[in-house]
Short mmCIF file of N, CA and C in Angstrom, two decimals:
data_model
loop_
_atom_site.label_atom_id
_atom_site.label_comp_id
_atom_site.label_asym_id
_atom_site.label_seq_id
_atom_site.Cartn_x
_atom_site.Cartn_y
_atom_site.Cartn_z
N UNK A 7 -5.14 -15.60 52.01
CA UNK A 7 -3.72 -15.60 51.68
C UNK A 7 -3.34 -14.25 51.09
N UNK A 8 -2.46 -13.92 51.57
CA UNK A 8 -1.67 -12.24 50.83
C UNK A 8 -1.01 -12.40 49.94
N UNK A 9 -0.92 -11.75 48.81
CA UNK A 9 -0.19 -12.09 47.65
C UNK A 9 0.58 -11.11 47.65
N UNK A 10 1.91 -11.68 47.48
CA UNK A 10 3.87 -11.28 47.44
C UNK A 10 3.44 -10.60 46.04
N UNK A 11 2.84 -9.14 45.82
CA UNK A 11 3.32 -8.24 44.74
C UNK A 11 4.91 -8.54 44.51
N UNK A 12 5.21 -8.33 43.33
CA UNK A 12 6.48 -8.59 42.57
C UNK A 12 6.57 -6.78 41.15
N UNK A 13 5.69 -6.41 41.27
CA UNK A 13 5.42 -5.35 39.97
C UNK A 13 4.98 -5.17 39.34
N UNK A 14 4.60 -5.04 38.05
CA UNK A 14 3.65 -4.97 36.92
C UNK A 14 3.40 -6.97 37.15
N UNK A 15 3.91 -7.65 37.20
CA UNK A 15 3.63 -8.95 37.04
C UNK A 15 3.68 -9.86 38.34
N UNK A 16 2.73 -10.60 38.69
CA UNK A 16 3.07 -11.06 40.21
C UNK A 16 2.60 -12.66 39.97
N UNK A 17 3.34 -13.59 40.44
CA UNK A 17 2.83 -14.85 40.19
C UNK A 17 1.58 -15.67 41.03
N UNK A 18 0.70 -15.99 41.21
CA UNK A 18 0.01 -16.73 41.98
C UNK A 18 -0.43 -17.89 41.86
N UNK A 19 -0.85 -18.62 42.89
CA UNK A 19 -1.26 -19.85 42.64
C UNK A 19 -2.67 -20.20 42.20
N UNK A 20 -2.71 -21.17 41.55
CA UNK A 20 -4.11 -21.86 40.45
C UNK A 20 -5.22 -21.08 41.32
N UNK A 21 -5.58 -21.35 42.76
CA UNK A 21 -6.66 -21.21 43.46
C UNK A 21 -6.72 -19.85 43.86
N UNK A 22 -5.90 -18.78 44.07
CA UNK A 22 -5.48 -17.63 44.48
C UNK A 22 -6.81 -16.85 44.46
N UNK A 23 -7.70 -16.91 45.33
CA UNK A 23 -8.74 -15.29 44.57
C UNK A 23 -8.30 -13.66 44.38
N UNK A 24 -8.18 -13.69 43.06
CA UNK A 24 -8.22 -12.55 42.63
C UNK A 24 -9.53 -11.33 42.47
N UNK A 25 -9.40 -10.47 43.22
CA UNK A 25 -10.78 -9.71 43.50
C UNK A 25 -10.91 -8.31 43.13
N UNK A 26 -9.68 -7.84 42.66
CA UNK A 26 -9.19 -6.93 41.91
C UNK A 26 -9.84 -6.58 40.39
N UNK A 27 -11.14 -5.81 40.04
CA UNK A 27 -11.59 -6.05 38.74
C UNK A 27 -10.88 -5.68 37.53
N UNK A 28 -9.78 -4.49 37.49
CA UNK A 28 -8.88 -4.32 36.96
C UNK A 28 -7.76 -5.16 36.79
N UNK A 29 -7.51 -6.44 37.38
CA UNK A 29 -6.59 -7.26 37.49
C UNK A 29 -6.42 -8.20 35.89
N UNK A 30 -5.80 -8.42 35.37
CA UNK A 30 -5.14 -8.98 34.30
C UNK A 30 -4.51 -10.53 34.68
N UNK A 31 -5.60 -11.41 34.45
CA UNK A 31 -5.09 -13.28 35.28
C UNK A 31 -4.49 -13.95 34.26
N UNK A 32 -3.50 -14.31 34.15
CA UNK A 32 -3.21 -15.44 32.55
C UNK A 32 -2.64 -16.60 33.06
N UNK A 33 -3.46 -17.41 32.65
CA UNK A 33 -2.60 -18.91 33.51
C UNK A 33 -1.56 -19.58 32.06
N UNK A 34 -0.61 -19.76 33.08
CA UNK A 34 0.47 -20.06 32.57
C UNK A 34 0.90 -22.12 32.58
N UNK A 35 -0.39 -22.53 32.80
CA UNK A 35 0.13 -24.26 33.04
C UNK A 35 -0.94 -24.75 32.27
N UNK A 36 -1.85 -24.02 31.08
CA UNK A 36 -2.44 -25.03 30.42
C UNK A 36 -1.38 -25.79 28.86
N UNK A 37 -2.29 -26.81 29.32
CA UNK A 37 -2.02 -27.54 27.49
C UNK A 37 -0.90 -28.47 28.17
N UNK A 38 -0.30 -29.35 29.04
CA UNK A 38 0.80 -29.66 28.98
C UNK A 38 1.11 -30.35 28.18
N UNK A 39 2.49 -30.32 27.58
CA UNK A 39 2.65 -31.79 27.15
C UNK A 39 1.99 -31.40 24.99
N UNK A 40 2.41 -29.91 25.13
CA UNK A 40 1.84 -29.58 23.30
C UNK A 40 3.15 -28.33 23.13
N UNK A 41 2.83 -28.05 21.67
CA UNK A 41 3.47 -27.33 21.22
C UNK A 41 3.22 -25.60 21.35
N UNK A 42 1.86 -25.83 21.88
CA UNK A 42 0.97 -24.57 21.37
C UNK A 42 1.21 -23.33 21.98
N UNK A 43 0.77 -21.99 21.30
CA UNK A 43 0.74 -20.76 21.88
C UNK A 43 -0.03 -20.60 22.97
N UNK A 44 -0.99 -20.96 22.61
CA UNK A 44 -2.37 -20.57 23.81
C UNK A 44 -3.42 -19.18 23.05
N UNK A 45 -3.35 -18.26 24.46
CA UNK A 45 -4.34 -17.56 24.08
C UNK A 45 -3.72 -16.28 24.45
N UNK A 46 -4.34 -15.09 24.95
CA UNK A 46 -3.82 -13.66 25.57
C UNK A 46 -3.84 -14.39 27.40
N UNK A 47 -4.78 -15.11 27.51
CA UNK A 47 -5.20 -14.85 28.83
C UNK A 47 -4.48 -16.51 29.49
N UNK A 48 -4.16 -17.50 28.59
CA UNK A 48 -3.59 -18.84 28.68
C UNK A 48 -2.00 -19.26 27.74
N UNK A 49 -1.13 -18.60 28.41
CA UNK A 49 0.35 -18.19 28.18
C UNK A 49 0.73 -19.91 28.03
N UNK A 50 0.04 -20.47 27.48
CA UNK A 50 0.53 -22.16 26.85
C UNK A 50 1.93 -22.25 26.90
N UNK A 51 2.50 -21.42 25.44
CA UNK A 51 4.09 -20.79 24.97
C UNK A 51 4.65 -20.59 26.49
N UNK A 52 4.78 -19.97 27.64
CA UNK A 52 5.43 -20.36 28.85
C UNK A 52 5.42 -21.65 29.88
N UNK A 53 4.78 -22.19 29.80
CA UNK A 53 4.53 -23.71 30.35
C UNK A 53 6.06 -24.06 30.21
N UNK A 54 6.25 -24.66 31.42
CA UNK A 54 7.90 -25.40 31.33
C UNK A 54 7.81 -27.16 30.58
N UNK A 55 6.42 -27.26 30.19
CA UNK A 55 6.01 -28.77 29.60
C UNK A 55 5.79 -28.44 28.28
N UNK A 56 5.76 -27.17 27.36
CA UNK A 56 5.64 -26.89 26.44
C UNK A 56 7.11 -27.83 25.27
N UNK A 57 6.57 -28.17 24.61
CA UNK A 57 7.40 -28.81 23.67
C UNK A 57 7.71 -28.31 22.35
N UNK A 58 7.39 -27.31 22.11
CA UNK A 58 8.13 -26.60 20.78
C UNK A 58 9.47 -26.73 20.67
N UNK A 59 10.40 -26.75 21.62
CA UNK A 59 11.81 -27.00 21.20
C UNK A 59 12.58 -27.95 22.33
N UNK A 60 13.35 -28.48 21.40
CA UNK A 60 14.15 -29.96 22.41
C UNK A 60 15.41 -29.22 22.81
N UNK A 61 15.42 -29.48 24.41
CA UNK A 61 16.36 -28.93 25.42
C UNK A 61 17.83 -29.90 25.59
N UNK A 62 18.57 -28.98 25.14
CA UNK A 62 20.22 -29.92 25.54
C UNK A 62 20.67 -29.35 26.76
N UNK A 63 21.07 -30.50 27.65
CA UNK A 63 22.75 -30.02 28.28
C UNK A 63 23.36 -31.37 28.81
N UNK A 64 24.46 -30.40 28.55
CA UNK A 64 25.60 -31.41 28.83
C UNK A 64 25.73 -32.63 27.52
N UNK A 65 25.36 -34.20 27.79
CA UNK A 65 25.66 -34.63 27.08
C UNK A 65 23.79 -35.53 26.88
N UNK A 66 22.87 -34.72 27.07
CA UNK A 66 21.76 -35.14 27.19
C UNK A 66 20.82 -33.90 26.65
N UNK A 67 19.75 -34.46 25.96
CA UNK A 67 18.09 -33.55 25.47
C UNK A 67 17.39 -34.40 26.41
N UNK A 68 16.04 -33.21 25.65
CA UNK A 68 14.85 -33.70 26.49
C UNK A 68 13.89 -32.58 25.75
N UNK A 69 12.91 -33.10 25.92
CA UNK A 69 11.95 -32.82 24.70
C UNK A 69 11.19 -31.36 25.62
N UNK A 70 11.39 -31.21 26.66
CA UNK A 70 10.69 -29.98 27.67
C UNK A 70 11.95 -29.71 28.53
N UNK A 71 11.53 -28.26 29.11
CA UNK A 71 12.08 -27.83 30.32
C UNK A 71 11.72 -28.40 31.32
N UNK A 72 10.28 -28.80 31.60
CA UNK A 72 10.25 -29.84 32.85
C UNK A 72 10.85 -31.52 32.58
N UNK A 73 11.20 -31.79 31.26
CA UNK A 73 11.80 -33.03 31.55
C UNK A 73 13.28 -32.68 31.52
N UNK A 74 13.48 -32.13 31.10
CA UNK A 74 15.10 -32.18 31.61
C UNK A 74 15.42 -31.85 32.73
N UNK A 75 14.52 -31.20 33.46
CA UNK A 75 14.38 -30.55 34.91
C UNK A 75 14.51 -31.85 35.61
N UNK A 76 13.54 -32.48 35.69
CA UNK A 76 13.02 -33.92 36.21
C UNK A 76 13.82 -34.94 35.87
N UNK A 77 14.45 -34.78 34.65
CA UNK A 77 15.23 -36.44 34.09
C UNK A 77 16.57 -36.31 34.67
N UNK A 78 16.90 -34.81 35.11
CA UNK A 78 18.22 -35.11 35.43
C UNK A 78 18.62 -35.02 37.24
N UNK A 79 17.12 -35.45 37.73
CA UNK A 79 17.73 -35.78 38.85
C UNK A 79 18.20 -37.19 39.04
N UNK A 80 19.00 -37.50 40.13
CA UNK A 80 19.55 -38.67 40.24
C UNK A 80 19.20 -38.69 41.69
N UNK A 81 18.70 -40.06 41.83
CA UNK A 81 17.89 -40.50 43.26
C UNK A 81 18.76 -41.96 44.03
N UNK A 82 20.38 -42.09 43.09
CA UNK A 82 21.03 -43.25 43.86
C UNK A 82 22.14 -43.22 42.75
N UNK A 83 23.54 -43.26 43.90
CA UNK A 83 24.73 -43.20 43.52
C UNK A 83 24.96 -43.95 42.53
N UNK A 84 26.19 -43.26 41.37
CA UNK A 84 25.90 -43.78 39.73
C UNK A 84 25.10 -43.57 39.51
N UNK A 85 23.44 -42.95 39.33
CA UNK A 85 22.62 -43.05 38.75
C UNK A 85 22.89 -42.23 37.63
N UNK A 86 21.95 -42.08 36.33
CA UNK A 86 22.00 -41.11 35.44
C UNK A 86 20.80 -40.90 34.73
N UNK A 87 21.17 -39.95 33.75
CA UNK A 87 19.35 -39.12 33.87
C UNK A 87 18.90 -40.63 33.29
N UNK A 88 17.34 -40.13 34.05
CA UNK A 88 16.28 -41.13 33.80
C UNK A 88 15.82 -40.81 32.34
N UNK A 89 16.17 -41.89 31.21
CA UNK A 89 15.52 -41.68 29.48
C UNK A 89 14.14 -41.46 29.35
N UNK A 90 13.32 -41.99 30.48
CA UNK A 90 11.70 -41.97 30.13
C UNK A 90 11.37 -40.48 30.66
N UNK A 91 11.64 -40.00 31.97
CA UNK A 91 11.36 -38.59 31.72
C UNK A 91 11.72 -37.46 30.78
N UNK A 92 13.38 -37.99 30.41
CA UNK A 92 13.85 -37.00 28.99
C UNK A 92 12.89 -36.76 28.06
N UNK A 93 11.97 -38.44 27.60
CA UNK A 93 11.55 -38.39 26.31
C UNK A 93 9.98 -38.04 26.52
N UNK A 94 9.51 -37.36 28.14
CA UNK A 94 8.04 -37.02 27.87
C UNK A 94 7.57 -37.46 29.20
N UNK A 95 7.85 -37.83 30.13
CA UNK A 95 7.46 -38.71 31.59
C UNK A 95 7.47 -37.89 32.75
N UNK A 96 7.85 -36.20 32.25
CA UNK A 96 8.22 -35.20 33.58
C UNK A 96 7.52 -35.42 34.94
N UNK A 97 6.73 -36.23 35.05
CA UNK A 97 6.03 -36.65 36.30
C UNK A 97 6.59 -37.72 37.07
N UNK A 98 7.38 -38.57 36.66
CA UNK A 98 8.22 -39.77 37.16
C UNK A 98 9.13 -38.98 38.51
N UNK A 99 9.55 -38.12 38.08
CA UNK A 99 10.58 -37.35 38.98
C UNK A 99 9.56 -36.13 39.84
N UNK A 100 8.83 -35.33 39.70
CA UNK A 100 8.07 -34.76 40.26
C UNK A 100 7.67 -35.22 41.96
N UNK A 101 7.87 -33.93 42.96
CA UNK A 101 8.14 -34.58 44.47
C UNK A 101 8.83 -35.52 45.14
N UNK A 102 9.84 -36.11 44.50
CA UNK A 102 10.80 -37.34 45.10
C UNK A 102 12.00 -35.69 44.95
N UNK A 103 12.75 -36.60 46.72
CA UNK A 103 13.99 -35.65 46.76
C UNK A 103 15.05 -36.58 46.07
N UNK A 104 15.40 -36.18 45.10
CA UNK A 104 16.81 -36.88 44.52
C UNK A 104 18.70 -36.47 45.61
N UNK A 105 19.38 -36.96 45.26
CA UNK A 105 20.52 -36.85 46.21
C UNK A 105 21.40 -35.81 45.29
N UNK A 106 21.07 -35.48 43.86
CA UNK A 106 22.11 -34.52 43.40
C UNK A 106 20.97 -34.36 41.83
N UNK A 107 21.62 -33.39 41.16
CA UNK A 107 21.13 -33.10 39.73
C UNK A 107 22.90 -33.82 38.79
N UNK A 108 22.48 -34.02 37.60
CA UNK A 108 23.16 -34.61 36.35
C UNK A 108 23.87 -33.52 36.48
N UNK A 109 25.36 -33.87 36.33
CA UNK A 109 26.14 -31.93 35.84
C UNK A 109 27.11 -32.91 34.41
N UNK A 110 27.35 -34.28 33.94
CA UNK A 110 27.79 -34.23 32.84
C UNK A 110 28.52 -35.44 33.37
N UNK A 111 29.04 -36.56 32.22
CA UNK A 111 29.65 -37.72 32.57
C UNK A 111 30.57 -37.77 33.57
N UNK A 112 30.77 -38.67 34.72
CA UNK A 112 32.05 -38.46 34.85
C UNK A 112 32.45 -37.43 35.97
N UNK A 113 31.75 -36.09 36.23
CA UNK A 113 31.36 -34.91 37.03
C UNK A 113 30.69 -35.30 38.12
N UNK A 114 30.84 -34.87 38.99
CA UNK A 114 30.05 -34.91 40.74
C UNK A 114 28.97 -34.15 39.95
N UNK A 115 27.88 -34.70 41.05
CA UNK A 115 26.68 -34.74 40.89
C UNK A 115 26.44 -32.67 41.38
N UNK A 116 25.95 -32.18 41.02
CA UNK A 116 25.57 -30.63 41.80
C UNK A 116 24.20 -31.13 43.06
N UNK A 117 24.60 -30.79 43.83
CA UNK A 117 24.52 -30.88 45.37
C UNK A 117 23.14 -29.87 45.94
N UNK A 118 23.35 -28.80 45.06
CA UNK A 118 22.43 -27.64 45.69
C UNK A 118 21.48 -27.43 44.83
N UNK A 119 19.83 -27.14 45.12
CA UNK A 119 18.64 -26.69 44.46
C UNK A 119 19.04 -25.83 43.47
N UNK A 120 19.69 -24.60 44.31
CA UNK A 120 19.76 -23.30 43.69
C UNK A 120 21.22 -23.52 42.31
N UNK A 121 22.17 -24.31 42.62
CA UNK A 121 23.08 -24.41 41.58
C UNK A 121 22.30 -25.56 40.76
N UNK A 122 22.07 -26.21 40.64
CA UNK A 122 21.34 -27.14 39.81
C UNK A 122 19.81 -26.34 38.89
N UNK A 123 19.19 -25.42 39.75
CA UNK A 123 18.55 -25.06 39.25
C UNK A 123 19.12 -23.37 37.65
N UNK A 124 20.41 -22.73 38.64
CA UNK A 124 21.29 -22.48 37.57
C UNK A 124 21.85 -22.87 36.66
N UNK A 125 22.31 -23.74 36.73
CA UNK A 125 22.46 -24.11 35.29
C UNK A 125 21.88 -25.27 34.26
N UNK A 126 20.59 -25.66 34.89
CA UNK A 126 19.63 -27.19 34.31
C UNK A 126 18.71 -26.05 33.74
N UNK A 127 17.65 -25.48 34.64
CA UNK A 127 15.87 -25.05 34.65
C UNK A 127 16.63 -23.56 34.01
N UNK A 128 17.41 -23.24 34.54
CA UNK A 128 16.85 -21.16 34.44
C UNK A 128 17.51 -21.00 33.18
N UNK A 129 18.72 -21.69 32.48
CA UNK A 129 19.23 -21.81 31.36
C UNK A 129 17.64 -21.96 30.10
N UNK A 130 17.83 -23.63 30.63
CA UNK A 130 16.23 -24.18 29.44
C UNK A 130 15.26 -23.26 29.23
N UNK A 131 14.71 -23.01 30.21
CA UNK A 131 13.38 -22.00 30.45
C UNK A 131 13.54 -20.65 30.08
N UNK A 132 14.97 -20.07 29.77
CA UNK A 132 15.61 -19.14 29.28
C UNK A 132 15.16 -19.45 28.05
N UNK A 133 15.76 -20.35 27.13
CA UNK A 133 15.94 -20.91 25.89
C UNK A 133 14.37 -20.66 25.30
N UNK A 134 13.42 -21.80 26.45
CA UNK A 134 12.21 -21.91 25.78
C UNK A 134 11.57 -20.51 25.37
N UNK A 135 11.28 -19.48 26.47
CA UNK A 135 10.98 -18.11 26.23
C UNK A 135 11.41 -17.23 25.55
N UNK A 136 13.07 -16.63 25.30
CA UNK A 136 13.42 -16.11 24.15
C UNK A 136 13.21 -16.82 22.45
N UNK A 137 12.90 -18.55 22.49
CA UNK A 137 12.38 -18.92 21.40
C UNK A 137 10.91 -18.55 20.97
N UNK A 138 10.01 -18.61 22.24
CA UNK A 138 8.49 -17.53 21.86
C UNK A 138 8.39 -16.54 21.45
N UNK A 139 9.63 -15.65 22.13
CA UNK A 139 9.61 -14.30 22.10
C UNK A 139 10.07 -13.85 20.58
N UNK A 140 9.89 -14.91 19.98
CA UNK A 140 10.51 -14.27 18.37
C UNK A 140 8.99 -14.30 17.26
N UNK A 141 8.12 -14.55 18.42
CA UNK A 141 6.95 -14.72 17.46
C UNK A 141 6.36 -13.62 17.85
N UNK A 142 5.50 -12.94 16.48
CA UNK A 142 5.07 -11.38 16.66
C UNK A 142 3.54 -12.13 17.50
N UNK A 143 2.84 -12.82 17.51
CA UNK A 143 1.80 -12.51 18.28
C UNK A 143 2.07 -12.76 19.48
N UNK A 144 3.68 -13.47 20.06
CA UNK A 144 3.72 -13.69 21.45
C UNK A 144 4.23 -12.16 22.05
N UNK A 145 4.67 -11.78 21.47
CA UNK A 145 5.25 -10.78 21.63
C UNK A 145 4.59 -9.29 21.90
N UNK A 146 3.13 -9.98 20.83
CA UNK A 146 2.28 -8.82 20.92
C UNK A 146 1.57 -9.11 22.76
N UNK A 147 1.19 -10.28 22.76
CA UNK A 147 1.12 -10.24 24.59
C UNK A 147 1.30 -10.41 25.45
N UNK A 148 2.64 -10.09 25.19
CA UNK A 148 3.27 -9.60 26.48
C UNK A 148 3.25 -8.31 26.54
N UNK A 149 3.39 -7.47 25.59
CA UNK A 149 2.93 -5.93 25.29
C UNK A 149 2.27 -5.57 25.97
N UNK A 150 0.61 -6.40 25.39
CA UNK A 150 -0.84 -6.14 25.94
C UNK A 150 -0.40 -5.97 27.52
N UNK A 151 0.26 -6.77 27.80
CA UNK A 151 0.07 -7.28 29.05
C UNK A 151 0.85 -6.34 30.19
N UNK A 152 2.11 -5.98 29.37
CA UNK A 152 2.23 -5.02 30.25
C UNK A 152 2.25 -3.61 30.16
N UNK A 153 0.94 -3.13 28.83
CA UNK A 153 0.74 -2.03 29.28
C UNK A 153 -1.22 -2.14 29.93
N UNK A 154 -1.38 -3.51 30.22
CA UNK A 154 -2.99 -3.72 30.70
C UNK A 154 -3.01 -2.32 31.98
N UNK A 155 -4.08 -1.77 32.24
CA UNK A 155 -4.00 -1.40 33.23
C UNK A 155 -4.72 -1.59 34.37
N UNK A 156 -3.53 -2.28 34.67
CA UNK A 156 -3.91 -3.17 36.73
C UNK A 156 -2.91 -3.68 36.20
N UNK A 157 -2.91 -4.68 37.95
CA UNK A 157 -1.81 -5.80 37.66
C UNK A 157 -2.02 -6.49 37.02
N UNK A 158 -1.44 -7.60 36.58
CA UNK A 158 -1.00 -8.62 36.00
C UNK A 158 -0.74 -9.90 37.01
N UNK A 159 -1.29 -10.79 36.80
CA UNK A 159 -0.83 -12.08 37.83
C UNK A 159 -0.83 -13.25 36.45
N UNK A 160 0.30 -14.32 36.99
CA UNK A 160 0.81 -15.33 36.15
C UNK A 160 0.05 -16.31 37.48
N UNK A 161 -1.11 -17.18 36.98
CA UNK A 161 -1.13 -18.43 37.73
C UNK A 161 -0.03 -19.85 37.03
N UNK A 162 0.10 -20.72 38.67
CA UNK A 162 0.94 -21.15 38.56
C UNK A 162 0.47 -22.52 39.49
N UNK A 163 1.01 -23.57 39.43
CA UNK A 163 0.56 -24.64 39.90
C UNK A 163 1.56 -24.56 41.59
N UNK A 164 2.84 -24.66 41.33
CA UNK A 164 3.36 -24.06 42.51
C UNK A 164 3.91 -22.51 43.05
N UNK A 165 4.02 -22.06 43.81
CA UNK A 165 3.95 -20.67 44.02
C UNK A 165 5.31 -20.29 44.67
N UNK A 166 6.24 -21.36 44.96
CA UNK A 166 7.62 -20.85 45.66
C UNK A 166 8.61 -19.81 45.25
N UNK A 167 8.92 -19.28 45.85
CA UNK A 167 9.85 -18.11 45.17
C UNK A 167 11.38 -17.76 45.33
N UNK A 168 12.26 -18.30 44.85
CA UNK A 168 13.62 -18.25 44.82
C UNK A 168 13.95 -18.82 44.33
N UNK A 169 14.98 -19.06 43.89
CA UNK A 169 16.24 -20.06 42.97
C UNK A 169 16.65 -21.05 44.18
N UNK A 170 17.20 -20.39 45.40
CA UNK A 170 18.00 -21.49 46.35
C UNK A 170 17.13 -22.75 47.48
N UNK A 171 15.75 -21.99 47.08
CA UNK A 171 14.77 -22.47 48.09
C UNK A 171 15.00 -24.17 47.78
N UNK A 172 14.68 -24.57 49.14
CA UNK A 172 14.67 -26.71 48.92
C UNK A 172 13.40 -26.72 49.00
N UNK A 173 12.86 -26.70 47.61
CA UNK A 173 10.89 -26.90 47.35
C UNK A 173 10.97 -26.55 46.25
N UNK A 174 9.68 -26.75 45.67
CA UNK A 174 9.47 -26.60 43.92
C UNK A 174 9.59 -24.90 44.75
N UNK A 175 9.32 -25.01 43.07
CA UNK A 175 9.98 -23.43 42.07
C UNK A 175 9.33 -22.78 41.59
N UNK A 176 8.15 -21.92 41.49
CA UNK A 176 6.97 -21.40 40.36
C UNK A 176 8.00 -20.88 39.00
N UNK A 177 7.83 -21.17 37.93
CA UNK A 177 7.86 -20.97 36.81
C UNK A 177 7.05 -19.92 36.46
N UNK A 178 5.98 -19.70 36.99
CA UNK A 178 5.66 -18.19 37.37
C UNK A 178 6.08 -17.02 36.97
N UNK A 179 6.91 -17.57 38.71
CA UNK A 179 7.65 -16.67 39.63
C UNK A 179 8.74 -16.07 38.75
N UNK A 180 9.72 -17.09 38.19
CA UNK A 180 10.91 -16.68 37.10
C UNK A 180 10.51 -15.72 36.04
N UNK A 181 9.27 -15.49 35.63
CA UNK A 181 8.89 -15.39 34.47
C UNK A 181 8.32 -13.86 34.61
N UNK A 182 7.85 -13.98 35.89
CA UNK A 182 7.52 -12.42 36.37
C UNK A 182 8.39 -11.66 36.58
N UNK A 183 9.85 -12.58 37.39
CA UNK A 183 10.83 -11.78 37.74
C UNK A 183 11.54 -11.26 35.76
N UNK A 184 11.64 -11.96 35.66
CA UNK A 184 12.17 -11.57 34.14
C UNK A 184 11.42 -10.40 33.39
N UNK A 185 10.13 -10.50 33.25
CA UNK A 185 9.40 -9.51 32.84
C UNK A 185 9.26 -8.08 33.52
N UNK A 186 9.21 -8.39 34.70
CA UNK A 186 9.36 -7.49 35.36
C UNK A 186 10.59 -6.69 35.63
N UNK A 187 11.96 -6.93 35.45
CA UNK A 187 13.18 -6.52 35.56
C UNK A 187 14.07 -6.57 33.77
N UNK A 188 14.05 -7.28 32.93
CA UNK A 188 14.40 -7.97 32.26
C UNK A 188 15.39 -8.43 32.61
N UNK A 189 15.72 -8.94 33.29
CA UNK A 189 16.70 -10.43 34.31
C UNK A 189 16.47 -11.09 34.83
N UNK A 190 16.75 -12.34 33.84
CA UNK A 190 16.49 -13.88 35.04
C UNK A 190 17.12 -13.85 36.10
N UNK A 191 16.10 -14.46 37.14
CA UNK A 191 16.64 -14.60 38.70
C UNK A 191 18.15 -15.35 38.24
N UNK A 192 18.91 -15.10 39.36
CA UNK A 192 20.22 -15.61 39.36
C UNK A 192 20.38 -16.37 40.83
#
């Protein structure tokens, strides 16, 4: 498999061989489902299941970026976010195509990956990361990291790359693009 360089930071998937000895690997999907930092080389603090801070929108939380991701799809007309993924269940919703995302009481459902994923995931996941980023040792590696010299790869459980794409999303991917530019994909 060829790996889609992105810049100082490139996302790949869990299995990816990296053969590059200068290469810099930090997986980004351990610990789900904790509060924790991690390590230099296990970016915990980016996990979209990381729970250090409870995610609002609209007229709904959720204790992660992947459950609010997940709780607010809706899989049948009237439906509304599912409470058990809000409060910790981000797997309930995981691979089922829902018919729209939650946009707020009362509101048509948002229709599209890429708008749903604007203003649900890239908002939260915004939130969660500038809340790490206020801690001096997270801060210190990302430093490390991007002055390591080689690349840098973020493993990732899925590897897709865009906002509008109809398929999961690497969290990764966002995270590289951000680091790498300082701008979230749009």
């Amino acid at each position: 498999m060829k790996i889609q360089h992105m810049g100082k930071f490139t996302a790949v998937g869990m299995r990816t061989a990296i053969d590059d000895p200068k290469a810099l690997v930090i997986n980004t999907c351990g610990r789900n489902d904790t509060a924790e930092m991690g390590t230099f080389r296990n970016w915990v603090w980016s996990n979209p299941t990381n729970r250090a801070i409870v995610h609002s929108y609209e007229d709904i939380t959720a204790v992660s970026v992947e459950c609010l991701w997940q709780g607010t799809k809706i899989f049948a007309p009237g439906g509304r976010p599912d409470e058990a993924t809000l409060a910790g269940d981000w797997r309930r919703g995981k691979a089922k195509r829902p018919i729209g995302a939650w946009a707020g009481e009362g509101m048509p459902l948002i229709t599209s990956p890429g708008d749903a994923r604007r203003a649900i995931y890239i908002p939260a996941f915004k939130r969660l990361i500038d809340w790490w980023m206020n801690h001096e040792q997270i801060r210190r590696w990302v430093e490390d990291a991007k002055a390591w010299d080689g690349p840098v790869y973020l493993r990732d459980h899925d590897t897709g790359r865009g906002i509008d794409r109809n398929g999961p999303m690497s969290h990764a991917w966002v995270l590289a693009t951000y680091l790498n530019t300082g701008a979230w994909p749009r």
